[in-house]
Every structure is written in structure tokens, then in C-alpha cells.
Coordinates of N, CA and C in Angstrom, one line a residue:
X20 N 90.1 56.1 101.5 CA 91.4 56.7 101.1 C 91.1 57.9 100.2
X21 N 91.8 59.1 100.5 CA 91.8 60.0 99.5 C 92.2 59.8 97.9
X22 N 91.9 60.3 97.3 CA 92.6 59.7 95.5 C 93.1 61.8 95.4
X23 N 92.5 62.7 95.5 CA 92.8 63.9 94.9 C 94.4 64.4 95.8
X24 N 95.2 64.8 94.3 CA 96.7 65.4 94.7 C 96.4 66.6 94.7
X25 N 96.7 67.2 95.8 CA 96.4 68.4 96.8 C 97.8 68.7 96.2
X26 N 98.0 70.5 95.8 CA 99.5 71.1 95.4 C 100.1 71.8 96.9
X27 N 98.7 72.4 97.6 CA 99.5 73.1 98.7 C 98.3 72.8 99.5
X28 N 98.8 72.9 101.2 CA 97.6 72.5 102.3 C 97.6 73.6 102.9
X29 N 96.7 74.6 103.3 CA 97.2 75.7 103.9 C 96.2 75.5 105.3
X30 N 96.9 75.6 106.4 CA 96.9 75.9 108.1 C 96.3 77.3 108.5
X31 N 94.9 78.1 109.1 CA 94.9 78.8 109.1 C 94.5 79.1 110.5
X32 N 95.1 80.3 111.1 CA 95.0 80.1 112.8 C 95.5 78.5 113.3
X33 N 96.6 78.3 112.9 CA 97.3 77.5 113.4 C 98.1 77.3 115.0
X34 N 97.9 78.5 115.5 CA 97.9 78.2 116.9 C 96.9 77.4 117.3
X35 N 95.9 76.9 117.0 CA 94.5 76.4 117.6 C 95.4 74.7 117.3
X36 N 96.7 74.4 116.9 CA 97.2 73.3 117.0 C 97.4 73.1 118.4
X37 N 97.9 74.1 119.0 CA 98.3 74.1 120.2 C 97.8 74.6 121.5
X38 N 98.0 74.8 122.5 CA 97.5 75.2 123.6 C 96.0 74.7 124.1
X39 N 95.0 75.8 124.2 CA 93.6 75.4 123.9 C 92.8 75.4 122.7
X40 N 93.6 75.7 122.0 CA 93.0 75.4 120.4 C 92.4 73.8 120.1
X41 N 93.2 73.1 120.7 CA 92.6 72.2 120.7 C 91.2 71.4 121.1
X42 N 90.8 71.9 122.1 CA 89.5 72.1 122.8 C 88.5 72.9 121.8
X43 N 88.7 74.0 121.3 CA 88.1 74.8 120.6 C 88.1 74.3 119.2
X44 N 89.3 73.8 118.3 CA 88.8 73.7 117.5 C 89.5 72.0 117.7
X45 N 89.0 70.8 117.8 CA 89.4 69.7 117.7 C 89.8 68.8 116.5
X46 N 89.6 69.3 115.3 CA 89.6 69.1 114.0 C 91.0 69.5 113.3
X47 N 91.6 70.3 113.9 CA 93.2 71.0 114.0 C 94.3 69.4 114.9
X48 N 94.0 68.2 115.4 CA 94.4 67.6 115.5 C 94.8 66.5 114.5
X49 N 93.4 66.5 114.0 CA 93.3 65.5 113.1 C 94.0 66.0 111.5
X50 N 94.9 67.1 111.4 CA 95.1 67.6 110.7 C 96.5 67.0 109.7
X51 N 97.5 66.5 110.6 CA 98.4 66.0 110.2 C 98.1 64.2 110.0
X52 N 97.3 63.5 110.4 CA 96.7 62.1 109.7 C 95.9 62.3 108.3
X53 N 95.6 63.4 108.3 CA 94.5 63.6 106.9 C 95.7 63.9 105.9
X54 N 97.1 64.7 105.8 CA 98.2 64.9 105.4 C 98.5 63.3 104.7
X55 N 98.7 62.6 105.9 CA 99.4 61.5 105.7 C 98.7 60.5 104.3
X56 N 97.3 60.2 104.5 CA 96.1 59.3 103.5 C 96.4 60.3 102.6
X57 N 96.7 61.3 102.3 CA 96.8 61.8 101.0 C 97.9 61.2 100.0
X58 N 97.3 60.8 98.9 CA 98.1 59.8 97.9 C 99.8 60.9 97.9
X59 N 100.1 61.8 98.1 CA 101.3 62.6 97.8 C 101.3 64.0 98.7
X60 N 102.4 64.0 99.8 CA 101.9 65.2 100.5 C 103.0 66.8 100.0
X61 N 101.3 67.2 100.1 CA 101.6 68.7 99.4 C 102.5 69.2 100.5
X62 N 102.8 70.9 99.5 CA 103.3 71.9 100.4 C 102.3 72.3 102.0
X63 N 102.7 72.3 102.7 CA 101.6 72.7 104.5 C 102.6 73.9 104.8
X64 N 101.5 74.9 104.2 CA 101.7 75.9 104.7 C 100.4 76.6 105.9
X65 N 101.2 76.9 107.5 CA 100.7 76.9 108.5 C 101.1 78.8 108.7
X66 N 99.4 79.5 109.1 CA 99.4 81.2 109.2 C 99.1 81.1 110.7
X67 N 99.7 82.3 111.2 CA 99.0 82.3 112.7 C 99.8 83.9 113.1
X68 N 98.8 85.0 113.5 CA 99.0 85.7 114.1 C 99.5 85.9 115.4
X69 N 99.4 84.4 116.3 CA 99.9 84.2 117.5 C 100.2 83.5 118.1
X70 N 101.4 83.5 117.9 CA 102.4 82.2 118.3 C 103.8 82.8 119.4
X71 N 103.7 82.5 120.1 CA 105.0 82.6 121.2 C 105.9 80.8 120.2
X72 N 107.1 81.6 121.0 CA 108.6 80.7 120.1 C 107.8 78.9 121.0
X73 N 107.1 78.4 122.0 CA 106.9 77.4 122.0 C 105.5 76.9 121.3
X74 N 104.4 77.8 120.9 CA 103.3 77.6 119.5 C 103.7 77.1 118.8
X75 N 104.9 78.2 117.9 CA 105.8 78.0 116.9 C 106.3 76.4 116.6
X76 N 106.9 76.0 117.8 CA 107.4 74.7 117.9 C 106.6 73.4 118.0
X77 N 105.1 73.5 118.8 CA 104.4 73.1 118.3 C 103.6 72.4 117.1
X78 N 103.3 73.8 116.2 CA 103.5 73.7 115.5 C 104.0 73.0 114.2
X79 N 105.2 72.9 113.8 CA 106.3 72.8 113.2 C 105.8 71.3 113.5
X80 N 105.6 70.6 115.0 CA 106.0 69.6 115.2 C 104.5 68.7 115.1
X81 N 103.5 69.4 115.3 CA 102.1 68.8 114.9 C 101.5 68.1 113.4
X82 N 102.4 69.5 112.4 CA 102.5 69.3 111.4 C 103.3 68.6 110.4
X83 N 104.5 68.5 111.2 CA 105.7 67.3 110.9 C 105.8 68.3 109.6
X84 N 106.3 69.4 109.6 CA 106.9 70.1 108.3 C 108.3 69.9 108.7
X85 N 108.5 69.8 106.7 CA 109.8 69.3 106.3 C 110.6 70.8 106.0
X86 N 111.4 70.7 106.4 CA 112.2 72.0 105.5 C 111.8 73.5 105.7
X87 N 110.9 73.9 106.9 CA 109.8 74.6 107.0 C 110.7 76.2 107.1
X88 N 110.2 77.4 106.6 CA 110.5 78.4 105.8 C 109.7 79.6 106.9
X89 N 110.2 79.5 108.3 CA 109.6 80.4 109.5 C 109.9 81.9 108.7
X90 N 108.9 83.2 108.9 CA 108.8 84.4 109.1 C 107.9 84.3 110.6
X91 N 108.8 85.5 110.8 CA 107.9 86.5 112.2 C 108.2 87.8 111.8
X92 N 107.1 88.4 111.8 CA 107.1 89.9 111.4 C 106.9 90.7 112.5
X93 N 106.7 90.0 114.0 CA 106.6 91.4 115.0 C 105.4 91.3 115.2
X94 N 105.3 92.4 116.5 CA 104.2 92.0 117.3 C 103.7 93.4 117.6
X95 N 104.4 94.4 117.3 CA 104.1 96.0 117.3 C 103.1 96.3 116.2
X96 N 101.8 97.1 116.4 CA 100.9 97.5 115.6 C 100.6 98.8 116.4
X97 N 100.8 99.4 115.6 CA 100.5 101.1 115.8 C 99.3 100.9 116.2
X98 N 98.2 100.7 115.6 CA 97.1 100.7 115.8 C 96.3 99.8 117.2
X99 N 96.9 99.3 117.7 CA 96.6 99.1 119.2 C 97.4 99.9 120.5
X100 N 96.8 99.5 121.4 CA 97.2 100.0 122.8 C 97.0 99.1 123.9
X101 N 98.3 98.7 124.3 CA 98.1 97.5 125.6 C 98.3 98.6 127.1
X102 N 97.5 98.1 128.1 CA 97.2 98.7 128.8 C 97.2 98.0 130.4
X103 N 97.9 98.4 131.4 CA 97.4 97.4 132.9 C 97.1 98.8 133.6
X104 N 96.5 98.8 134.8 CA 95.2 99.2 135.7 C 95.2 98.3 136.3
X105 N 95.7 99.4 137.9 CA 95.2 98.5 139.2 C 93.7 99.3 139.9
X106 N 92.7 98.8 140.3 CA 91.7 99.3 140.7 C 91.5 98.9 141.4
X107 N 90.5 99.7 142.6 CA 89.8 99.1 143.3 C 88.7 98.1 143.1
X108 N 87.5 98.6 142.5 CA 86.3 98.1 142.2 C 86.5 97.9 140.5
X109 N 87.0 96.5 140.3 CA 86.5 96.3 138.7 C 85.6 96.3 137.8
X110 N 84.1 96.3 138.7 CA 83.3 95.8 137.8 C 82.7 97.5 138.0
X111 N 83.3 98.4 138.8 CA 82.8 99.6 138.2 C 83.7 100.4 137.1
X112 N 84.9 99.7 137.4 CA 85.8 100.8 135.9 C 85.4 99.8 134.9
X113 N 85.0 98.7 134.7 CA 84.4 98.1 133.6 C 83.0 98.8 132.6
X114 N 82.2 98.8 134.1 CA 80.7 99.5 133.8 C 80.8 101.0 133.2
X115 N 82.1 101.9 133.9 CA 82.4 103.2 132.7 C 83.0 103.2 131.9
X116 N 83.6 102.3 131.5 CA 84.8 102.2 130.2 C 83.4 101.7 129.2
X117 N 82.7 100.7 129.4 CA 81.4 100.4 128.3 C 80.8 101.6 128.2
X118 N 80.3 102.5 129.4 CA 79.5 103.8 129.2 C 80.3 104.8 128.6
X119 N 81.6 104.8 128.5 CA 82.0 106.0 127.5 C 82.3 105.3 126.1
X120 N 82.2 103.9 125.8 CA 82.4 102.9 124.7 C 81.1 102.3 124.6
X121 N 80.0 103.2 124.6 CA 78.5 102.6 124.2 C 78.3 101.6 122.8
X122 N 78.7 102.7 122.4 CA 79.0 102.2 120.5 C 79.7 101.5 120.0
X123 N 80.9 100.9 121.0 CA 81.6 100.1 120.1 C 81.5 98.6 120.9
X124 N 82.4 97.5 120.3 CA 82.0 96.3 120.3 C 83.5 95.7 120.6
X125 N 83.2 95.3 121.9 CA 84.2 94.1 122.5 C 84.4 93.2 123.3
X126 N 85.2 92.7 123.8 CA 85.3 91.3 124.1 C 85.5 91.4 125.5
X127 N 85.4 90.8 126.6 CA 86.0 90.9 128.5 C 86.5 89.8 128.4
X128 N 87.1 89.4 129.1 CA 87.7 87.8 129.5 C 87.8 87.7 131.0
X129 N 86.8 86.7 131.3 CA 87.1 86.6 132.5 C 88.0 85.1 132.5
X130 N 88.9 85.0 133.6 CA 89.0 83.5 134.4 C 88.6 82.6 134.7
X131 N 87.3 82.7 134.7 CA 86.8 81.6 135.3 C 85.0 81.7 134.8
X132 N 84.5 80.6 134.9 CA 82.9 80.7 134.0 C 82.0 81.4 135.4
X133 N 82.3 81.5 136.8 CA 81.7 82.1 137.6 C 81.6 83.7 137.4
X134 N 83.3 83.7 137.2 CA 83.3 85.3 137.1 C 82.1 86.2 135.4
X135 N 82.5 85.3 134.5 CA 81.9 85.4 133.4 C 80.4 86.1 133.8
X136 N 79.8 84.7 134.7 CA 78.2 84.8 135.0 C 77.7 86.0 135.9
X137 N 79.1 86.1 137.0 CA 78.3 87.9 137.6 C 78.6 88.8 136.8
X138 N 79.8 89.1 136.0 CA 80.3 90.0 135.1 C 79.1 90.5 134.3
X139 N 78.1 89.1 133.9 CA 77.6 89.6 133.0 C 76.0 89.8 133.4
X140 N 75.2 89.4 134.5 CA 74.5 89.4 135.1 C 74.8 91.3 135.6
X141 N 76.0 91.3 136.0 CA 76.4 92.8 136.9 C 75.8 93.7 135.4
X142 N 76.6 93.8 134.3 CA 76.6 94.8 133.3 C 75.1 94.3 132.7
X143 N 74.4 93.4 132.7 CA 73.3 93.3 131.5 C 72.1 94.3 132.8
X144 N 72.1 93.9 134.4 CA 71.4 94.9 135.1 C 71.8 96.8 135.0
X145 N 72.9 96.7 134.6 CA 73.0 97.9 134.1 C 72.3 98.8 133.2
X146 N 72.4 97.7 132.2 CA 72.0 98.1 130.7 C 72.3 98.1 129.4
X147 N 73.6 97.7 129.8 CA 74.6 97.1 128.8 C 74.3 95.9 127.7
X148 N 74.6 96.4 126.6 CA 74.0 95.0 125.5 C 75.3 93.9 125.6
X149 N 75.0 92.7 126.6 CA 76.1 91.8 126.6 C 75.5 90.3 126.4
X150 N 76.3 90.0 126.0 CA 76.2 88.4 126.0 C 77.1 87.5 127.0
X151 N 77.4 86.1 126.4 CA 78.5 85.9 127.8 C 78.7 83.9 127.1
X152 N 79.9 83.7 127.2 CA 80.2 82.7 126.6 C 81.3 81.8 127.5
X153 N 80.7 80.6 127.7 CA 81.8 79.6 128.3 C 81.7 78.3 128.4
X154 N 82.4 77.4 128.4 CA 82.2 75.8 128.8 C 80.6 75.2 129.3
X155 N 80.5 76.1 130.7 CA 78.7 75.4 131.3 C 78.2 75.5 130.2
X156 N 78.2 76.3 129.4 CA 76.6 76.2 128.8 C 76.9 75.7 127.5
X157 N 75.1 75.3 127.5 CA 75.1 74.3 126.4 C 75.3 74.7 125.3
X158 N 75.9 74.2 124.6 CA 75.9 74.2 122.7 C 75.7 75.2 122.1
X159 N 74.0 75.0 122.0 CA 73.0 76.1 121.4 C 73.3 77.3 122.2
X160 N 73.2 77.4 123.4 CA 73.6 78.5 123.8 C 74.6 79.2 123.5
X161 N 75.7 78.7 123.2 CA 77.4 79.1 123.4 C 77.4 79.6 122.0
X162 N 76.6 78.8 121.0 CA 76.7 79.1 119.5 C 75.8 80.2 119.5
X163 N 74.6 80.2 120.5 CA 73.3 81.3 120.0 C 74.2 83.0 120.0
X164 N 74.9 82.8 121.4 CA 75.8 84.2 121.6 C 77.0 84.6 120.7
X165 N 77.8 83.4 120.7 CA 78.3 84.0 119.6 C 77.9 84.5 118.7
X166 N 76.8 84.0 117.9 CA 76.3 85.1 117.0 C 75.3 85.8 116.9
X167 N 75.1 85.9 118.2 CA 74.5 87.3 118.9 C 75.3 88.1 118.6
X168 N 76.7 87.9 119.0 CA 78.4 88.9 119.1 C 78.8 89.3 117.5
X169 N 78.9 88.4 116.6 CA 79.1 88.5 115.5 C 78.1 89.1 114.8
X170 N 76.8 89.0 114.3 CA 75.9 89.8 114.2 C 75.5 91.0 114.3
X171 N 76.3 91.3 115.6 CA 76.1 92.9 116.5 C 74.8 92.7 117.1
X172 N 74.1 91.6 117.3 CA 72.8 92.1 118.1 C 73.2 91.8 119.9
X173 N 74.3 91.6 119.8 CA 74.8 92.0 121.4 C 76.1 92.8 120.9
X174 N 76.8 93.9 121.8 CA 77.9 94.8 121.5 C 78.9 93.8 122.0
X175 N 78.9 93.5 123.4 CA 79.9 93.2 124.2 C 79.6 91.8 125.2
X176 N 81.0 90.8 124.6 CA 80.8 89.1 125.0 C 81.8 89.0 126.0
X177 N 81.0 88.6 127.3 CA 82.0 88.6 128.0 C 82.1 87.0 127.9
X178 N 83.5 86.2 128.1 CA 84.1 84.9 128.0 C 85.2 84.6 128.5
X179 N 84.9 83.3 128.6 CA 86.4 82.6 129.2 C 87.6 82.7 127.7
X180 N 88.5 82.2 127.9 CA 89.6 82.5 126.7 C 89.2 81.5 125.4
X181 N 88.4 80.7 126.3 CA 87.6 79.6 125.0 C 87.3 80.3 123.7
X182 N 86.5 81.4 124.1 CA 85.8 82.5 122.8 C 86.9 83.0 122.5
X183 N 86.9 83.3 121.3 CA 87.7 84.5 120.2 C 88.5 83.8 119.6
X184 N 88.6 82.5 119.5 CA 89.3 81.7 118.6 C 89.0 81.7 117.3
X185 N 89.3 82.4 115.8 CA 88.9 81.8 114.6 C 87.6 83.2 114.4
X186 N 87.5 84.0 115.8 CA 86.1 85.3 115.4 C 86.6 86.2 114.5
X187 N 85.7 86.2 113.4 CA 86.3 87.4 112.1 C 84.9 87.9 112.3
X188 N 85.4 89.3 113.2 CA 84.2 90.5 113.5 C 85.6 91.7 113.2
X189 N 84.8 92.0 112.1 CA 86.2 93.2 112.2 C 85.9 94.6 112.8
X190 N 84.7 94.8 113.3 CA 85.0 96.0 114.1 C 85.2 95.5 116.1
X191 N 85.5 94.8 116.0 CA 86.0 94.5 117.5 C 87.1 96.1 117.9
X192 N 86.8 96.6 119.1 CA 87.4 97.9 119.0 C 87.9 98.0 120.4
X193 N 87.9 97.0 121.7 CA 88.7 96.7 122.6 C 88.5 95.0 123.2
X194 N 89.5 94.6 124.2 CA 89.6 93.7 124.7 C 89.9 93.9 125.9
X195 N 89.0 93.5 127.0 CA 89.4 94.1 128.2 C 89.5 92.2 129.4
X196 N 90.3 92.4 130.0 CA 90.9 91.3 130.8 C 90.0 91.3 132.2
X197 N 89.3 91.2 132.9 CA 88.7 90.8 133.9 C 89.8 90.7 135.2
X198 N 90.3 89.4 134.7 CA 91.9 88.9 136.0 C 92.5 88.9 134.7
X199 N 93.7 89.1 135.5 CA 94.9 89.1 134.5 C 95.5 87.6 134.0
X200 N 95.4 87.6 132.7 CA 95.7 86.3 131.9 C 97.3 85.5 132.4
X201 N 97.2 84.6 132.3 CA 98.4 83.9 132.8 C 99.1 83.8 131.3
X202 N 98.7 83.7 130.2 CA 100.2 83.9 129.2 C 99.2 84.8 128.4

């Protein structure tokens, strides 16, 4: 049993309660039983940059908060740019958007761990500094690339949606979609 009275519990990337967060970070389940063994339960305060109104609800409801004190601030940031593009050949407007973005560092997402593997096979024959992250591979692997990506000693991780959960790389400078994400 716990003995220490906790004043406040703070939740952070608390979408990872919900959706695939769970898979990714599995410890985010066990969040609200560790609440409970605590001799007196604190304030649970839950942060999340990204929550659609059913996260939210999730949320709220994973946590079993009492009385709970919602802000949403919006979802407009000057400082991005969302973008769709129909193409012919993907993997060639991919291969010039990295050649006129040599220098900067970001993330692909493919659909599926196959597309991942030509995606990244296609751009590392290129010449492109990439890595590549998904479910097949093992552990060590999945961990080695990530911080390959984090590090900077690869620019650009291409991944299933698994990756980018919880990554504090602050010069990340695009996100490009592969197939188009279903939410």
C-alpha cells in the first residue's frame, strides 16, 4: 500500500488514456488504480494537447474525476500549416519535399508497417538520413531509432501512428502523411 499523501496528481499527454495510447504507453491504464491505494485522493489534474470531444470523455471517465474544471483553448496556431495534395507518384513528391527540406527534421506516417518498410528502403536508397519505426520490429530496434530521431543522428522517422507519442524533439519542422489518416 502507498502511505505518502500526494496534494496534486498531474496527467500528462493524457490522450495516451485513450485510443492507441494505450498500446504505446500501457502504464496510462494503470493510472486510475494507483489513484485509488493512495491513503487520500489528490487533486488529478489531466494536460493533453489532443483530444477530440470523445478523448475528452474518455478521459474524464478513465480518471473518474470529480467535479472536473475542462478548458479548451483551440486548435488554431499561426505557426503551422495543414495541407492535402493529390498526386500522382508519392514517393516522388515525398523524395522533393526532403530535397528542398534537407536540413530540417520530420516525421512521415505511413498506414501500414509495409508501407513504412518501402517508404523507407525507397528514401534511404536515395540518400536521405531516415530511420523508420513500427510494431515488427523488435524493441531494441524501435527504441535504437527513436533515438536515432531524437538525437538528430537520423533527420527523418518514417512510422506507423505508434511513434510520436510523448516525443519532445523541439525542432520537428513538418509532418507529412503517407495515406491519409482516418481521424
Amino acid at each position: 500500500a502507498c502511505h505518502t499523501e500526494l496534494a496534486v496528481l498531474t496527467v500528462d499527454e493524457a490522450h495516451c488514456i485513450s485510443q492507441w495510447g494505450q498500446d504505446f504507453r500501457p502504464s496510462y491504464v494503470r493510472i486510475l488504480s494507483f489513484i485509488r491505494r493512495l491513503p487520500r485522493r489528490p487533486v488529478v489534474a489531466a494536460f493533453t494537447a489532443t483530444a477530440t470531444e470523445r478523448v475528452r470523455e474518455d478521459i474524464l471517465s478513465s480518471l473518474a474525476l470529480e467535479r472536473p474544471y475542462i478548458t479548451v483553448t483551440g486548435f488554431d496556431r499561426e505557426n503551422l500549416y495543414f495541407g492535402v495534395r493529390r498526386v500522382r507518384d508519392k514517393k516522388e513528391q515525398i523524395r522533393r519535399y526532403l530535397e528542398e527540406h534537407r536540413e530540417d527534421s520530420g516525421i512521415i506516417y505511413c498506414a501500414t508497417r509495409k508501407g513504412v518498410d518501402e517508404l523507407y528502403l525507397y528514401l534511404e536508397n536515395a540518400g536521405f538520413s531516415v530511420g523508420r519505426y513500427h510494431a515488427g520490429m523488435g524493441g531494441d530496434a524501435r527504441k535504437n531509432s527513436q533515438e536515432d530521431f531524437i538525437y538528430d543522428r537520423i533527420r527523418v522517422m518514417i512510422a506507423t501512428n505508434a511513434f510520436g507519442m510523448g516525443i519532445d524533439k523541439s525542432n520537428v519542422r513538418f509532418v507529412l502523411h503517407y495515406n491519409m489518416p482516418q481521424s
